Structure formats: structure tokens, C-alpha cells
XYZ file of C-alpha atoms in Angstrom:
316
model
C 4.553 21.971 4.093
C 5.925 19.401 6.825
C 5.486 16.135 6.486
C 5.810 13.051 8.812
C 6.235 9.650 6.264
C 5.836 6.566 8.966
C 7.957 3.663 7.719
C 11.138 4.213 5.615
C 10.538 1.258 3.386
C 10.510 1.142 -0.416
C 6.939 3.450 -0.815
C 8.244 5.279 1.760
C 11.681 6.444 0.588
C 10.417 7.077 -2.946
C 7.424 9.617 -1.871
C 10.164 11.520 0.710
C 12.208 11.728 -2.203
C 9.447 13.164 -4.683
C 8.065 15.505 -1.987
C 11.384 17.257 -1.027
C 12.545 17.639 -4.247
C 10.257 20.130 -4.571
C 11.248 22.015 -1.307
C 8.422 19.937 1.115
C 9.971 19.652 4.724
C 10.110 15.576 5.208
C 10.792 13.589 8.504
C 10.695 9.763 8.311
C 10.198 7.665 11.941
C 12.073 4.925 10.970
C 13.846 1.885 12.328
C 17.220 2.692 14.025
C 19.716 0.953 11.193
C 17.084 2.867 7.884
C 17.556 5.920 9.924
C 21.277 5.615 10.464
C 21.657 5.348 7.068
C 19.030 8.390 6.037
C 20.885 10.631 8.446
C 24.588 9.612 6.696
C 23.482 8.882 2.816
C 20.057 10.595 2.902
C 17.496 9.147 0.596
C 17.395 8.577 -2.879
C 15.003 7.204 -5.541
C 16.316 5.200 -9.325
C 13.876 3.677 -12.123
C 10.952 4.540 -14.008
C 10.655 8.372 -12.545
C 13.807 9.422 -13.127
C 16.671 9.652 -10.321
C 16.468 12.066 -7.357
C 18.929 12.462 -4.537
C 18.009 14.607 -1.130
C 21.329 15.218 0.972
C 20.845 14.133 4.508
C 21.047 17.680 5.851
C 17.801 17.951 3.784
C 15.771 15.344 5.587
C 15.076 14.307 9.464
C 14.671 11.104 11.048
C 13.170 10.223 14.097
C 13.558 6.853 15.912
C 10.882 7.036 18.636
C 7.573 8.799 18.876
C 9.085 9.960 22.020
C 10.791 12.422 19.768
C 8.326 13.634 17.603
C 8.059 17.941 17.507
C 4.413 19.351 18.695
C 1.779 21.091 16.261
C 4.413 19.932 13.373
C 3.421 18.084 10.943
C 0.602 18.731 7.885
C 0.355 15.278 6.982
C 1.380 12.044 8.565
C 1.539 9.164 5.732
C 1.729 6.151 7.157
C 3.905 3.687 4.548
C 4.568 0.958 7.333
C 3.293 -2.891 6.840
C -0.071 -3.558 7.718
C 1.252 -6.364 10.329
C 2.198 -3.218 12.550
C -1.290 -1.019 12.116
C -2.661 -1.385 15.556
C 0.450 -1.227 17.393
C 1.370 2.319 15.052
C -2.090 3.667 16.136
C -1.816 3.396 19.005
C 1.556 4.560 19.477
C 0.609 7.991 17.215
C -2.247 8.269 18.994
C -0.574 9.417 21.823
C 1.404 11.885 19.823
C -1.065 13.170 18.558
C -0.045 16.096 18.726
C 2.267 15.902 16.586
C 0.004 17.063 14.014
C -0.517 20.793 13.108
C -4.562 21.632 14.025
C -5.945 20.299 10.322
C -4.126 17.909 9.809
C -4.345 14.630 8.747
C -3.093 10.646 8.559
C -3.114 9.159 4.855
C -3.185 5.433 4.851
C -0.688 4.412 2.312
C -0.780 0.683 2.015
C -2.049 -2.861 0.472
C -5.353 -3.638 1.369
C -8.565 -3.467 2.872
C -9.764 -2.148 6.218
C -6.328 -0.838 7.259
C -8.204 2.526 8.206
C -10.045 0.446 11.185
C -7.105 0.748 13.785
C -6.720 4.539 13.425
C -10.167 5.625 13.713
C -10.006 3.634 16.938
C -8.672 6.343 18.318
C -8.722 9.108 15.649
C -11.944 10.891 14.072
C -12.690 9.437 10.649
C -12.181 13.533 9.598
C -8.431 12.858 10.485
C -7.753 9.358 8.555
C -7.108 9.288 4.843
C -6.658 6.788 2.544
C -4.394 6.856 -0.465
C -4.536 3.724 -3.581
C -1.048 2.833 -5.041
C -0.388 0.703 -7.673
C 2.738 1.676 -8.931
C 5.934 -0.867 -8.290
C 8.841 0.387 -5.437
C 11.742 -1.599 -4.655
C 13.992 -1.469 -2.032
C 17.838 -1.492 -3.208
C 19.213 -0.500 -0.003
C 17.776 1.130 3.382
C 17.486 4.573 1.589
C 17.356 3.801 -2.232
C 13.878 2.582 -3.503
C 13.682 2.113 -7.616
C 10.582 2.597 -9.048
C 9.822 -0.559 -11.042
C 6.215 -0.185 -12.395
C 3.335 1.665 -12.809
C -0.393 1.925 -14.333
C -2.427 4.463 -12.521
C -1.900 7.827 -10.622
C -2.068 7.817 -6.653
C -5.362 8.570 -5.539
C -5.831 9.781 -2.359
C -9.358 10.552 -0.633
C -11.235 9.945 2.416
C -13.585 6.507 2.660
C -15.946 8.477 5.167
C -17.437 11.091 3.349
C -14.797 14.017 4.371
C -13.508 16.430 1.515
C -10.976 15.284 -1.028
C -9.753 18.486 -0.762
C -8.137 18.395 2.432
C -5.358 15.958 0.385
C -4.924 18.096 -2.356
C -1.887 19.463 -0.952
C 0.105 15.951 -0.407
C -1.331 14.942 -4.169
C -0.055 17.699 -5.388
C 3.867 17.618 -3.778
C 3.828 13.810 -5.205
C 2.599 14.925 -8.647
C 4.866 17.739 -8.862
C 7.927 15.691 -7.784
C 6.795 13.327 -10.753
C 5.165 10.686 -10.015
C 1.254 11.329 -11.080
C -1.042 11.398 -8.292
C -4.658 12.951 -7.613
C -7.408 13.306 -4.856
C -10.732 11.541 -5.474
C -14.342 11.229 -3.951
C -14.301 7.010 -4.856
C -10.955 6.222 -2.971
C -13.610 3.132 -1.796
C -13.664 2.017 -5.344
C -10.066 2.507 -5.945
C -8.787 0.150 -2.834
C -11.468 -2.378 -4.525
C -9.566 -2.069 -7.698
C -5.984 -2.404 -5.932
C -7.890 -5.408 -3.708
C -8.368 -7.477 -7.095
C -4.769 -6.516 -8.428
C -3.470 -7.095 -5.303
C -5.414 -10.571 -4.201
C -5.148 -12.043 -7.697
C -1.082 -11.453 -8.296
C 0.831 -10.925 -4.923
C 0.783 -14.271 -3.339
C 0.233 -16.212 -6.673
C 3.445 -14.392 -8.133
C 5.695 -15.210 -4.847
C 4.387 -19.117 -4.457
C 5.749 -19.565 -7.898
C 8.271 -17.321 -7.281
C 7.415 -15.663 -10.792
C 6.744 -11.779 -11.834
C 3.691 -10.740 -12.499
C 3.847 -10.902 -15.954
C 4.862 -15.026 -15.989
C 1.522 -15.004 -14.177
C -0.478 -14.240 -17.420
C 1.695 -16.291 -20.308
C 0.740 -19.650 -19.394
C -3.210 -21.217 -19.075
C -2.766 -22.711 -16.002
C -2.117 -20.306 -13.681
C -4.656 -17.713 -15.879
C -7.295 -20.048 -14.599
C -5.912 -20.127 -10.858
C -6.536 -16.009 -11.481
C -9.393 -16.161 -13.172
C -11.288 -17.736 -10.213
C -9.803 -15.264 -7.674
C -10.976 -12.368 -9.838
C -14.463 -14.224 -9.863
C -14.344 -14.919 -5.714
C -13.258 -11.769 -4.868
C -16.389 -9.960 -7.169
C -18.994 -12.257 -5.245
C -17.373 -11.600 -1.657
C -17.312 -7.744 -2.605
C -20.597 -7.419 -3.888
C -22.165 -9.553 -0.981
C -20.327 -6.954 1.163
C -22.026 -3.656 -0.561
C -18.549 -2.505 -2.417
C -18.170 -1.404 -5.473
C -15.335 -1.291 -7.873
C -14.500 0.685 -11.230
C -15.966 -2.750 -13.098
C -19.227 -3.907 -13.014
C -18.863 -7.346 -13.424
C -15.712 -10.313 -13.526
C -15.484 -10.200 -17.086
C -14.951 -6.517 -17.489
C -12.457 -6.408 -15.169
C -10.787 -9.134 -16.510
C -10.181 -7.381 -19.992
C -8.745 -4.821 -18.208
C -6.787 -7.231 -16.058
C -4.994 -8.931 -18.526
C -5.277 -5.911 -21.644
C -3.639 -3.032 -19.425
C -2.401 -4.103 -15.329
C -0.371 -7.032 -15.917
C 1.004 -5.786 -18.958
C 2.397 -2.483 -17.293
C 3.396 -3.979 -14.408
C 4.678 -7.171 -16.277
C 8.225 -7.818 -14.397
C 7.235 -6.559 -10.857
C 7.878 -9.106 -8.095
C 5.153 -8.667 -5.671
C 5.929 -6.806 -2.329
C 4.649 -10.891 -1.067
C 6.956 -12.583 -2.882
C 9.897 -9.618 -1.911
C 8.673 -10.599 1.737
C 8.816 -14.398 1.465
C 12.327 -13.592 0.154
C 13.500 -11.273 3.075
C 11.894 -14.077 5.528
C 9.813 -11.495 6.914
C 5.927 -11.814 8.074
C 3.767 -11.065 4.603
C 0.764 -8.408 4.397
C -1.592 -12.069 3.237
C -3.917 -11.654 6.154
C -5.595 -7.575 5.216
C -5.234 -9.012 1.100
C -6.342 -12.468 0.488
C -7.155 -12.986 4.248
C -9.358 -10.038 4.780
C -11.784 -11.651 0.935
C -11.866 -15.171 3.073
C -13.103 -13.335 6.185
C -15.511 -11.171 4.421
C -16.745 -14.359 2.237
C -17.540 -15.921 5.711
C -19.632 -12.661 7.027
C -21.604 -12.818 4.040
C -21.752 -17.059 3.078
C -19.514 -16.720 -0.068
C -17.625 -19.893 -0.211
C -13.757 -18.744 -1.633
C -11.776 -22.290 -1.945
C -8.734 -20.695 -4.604
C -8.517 -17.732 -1.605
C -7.918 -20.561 1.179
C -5.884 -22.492 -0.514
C -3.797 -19.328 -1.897
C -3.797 -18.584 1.804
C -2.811 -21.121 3.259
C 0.285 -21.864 0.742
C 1.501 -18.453 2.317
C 1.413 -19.705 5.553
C 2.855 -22.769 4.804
C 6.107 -20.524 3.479
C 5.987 -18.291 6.295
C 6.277 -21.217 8.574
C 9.446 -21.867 7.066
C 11.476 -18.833 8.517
């Protein structure tokens, strides 16, 4: 199975790794200094998986979608920021075929609505989404470490279209080691990464804290408590559903089982606020204000969450 991964960054790197350790054919399009490094060190992944190392005769690299081969690739997983989605649509749109007939695009990132640029130009039967909430850190431009995790991958289509048709990807992750399946509520899943996600990214990197500090002192448990509670009423105003019916059972879960397995993970925010480099707040806590506005939910801990990150990325 050939496989395109679209963004060499921390996700990235750790899925090539799993999937050609067990004998998938990987390609990355990546920026020219990751790929320089891929192509001399190849990739590698440390931490909570175990270590794996793929020599660099064992992976390709492409720097332009220029380059891309024809009727190629199975799957195209697209592991970029969400800052970049329309201009990476567009761009793989007209490469399109660099996909084998079949084939599709799995969306594998923070967020809501991050499908909406590709089926632009795509048919929704192409575009895939995948939930992640497992921890990846970059150590270097081809070493990611696995920090955390709670909950397999789960990859599935948010427009009706067979899970089936990602069994094959699921599987290569899974079977490199890090548990992943296919699922019919991949709608529900993002939901339940959108309240992990909106609740501890840009909380954790304003304090400049791990996700764990997040949930050991009252204070800043309230501050979370009424995100979980804004993002329920914006969601259900919006017709979503989630795993949890209501605030409160979510919250049990919340604090009983997510933070506590993903207790010292610094937020991919606060890793970007650290890097000086342009956040993912506007498709997480941006995307719950604009939604609360469509549907008159007021969300006043979202804005001000908000605009903190701004203020930050103003600094750079």
C-alpha cells in the first residue's frame, strides 16, 4: 500500500514511522529543510509506543506537488496545520491525480470543519476524517516522541460514505502499534476531541502549564468547567452530537480518565506559542465562538480564551 502523509510534523513523522514498519510504501511532501533531513537521517519515532527507526532509503520525500508520481498513492493523509487547509486543497487538487482510482484524503488534524476546503474541490466520497488524541512531539525535523495517549485513532467519513474504505490505513497504524480503528460516528468523535481540545490547548499554553496543572488547582477547573458548558450549548444549538449527553457526564470523564492520561502533555498551542509560529486557535476555540454566533449562544470564557491567544501571537 502507498501512501502520501502531507506535512512532516510531529503526527506526521510518527504515523510514517508506524506504517512502514510494517512494509507500507510512505512518501512525505514536506518542507525543503524536514525533507533534507528525512532523505539523510530518515524518520524515526521515541516514547510511549516503543522506538522505531526507517532508514532513509526506506522512505521518499517530495518538496513540490510538482513532483508528485500519477495513479500513486492509496491514501493521502493530510497531517499539515489547519492555517494551511485551503491553500493545500487547492494545491492537491490539481494533483489529483496523484491518487490511485479509489482512493482517498484522510483529514488528520485538530478541529472542526477542516473537511470544508477539500470538498471544495473534491467529492465528499474522497475526503476522510480521522480523530487523534494521542500526544506527538517533535524532537527534531524527523524524530516525533509519542508523549500521551487515551483513545485509539478513529478514522471514518462525516458524509455518510463506508468506514470501510479506511480500514486499510487503520489497520497499517494499528499494526505498527499504535491502536487505531474505522468508525460510522467519526462526527461524534471530532466533538469529543473539540471539547478536549477547546477546554485544554490554549488554557494549558496561556499559563504555560501541562495539561495535567490544568486540573490540580480550583481556579482554573472553573475557567474549564465553563468552556466544557459553552461548548455543549454551541454544539447542541448546532445539531452535533458527542459520546456524552450532557456537561456533567462529560465532565466525569474529563477529569476521571483524559486529563489524567494525558496529564504532562504540553498542548500542540502552547508548543506553537513557543516556536513563535501562527496557532490552530481559529478551527478550535474560534470555530465554538463562530458557531455560538450562527446559532445566538453567547460564549464569553471562549472570547476571552481567544483573544489571550491573539494577544500572544501578536507578540512574534
Amino acid at each position: 500500500m502507498k501512501i502520501l502523509i502531507i506535512g512532516a510534523g510531529a503526527i506526521g513523522v510518527a504515523l510514517g514511522v508506524t506504517m512502514a514498519a510494517t512494509g507500507e510504501e510512505i512518501s512525505f511532501l514536506a518542507s525543503e529543510r524536514t525533507g533534507n533531513e528525512i532523505r539523510k537521517n530518515g524518520i524515526h519515532r521515541t516514547g510511549l509506543f516503543g522506538d522505531a527507526d526507517i532508514s532513509a532509503d526506506k522512505v521518499k520525500v517530495y518538496s513540490d506537488y510538482s513532483e508528485l508520481p500519477t495513479g500513486e498513492f492509496d491514501y493521502v493523509c493530510i497531517s499539515i496545520k489547519t492555517t494551511v487547509n485551503a491553500e493545500t486543497a487547492a494545491a492537491l487538487w490539481k494533483r489529483k491525480d496523484c491518487l490511485k482510482a479509489g482512493g482517498i484524503i484522510v483529514i488528520l488534524q485538530n478541529g472542526w470543519g477542516n473537511d470544508l476546503p477539500y470538498i471544495k474541490y473534491f467529492d465528499k466520497s474522497v475526503v476522510y476524517n480521522a480523530r487523534v488524541i494521542t500526544g506527538f512531539q517533535r524532537t527534531a525535523p524527523n524524530i516525533s516522541n509519542i508523549t500521551v495517549h487515551t483513545a485509539p485513532i478513529l478514522i471514518g467519513s462525516l458524509h455518510g460514505y463506508p468506514k470501510e474504505k479506511g480500514e486499510a490505513l487503520s489497520a497499517a497504524i494499528r499494526n505498527g502499534g499504535i491502536p487505531s480503528e474505522v468508525t460510522d460516528e467519526v462526527g461524534k468523535a471530532l466533538w469529543a476531541k473539540m471539547l478536549y481540545n477547546t477546554t485544554l490547548n490554549p488554557l494549558g499554553a496561556i499559563l504555560k502549564v501541562p495539561y495535567g496543572k490544568l486540573a490540580d488547582c480550583e481556579a482554573s477547573v472553573n475557567i474549564m468547567n465553563r468552556l466544557i458548558h459553552e461548548t455543549f450549548s454551541v454544539m447542541n444549538a448546532a445539531g452535533y452530537t458527542t459520546f456524552w449527553n450532557t456537561p456533567e457526564e462529560y465532565i466525569e470523564t474529563f477529569y476521571g480518565k483524559l486529563v489524567p492520561d494525558t496529564y504532562a502533555h504540553r498542548s500542540s498551542t502552547y508548543q506553537d506559542i513557543e516556536k513563535k509560529k501562527k496557532t490552530e486557535i481559529e478551527t478550535l476555540t474560534g470555530t465554538v465562538i463562530r458557531l455560538g454566533e450562527e446559532y445566538g449562544i453567547d460564549t464569553p470564557t471562549h472570547r476571552i480564551i481567544y483573544e489571550e491567544i491573539l494577544f500572544l501571537e501578536a507578540q512574534f
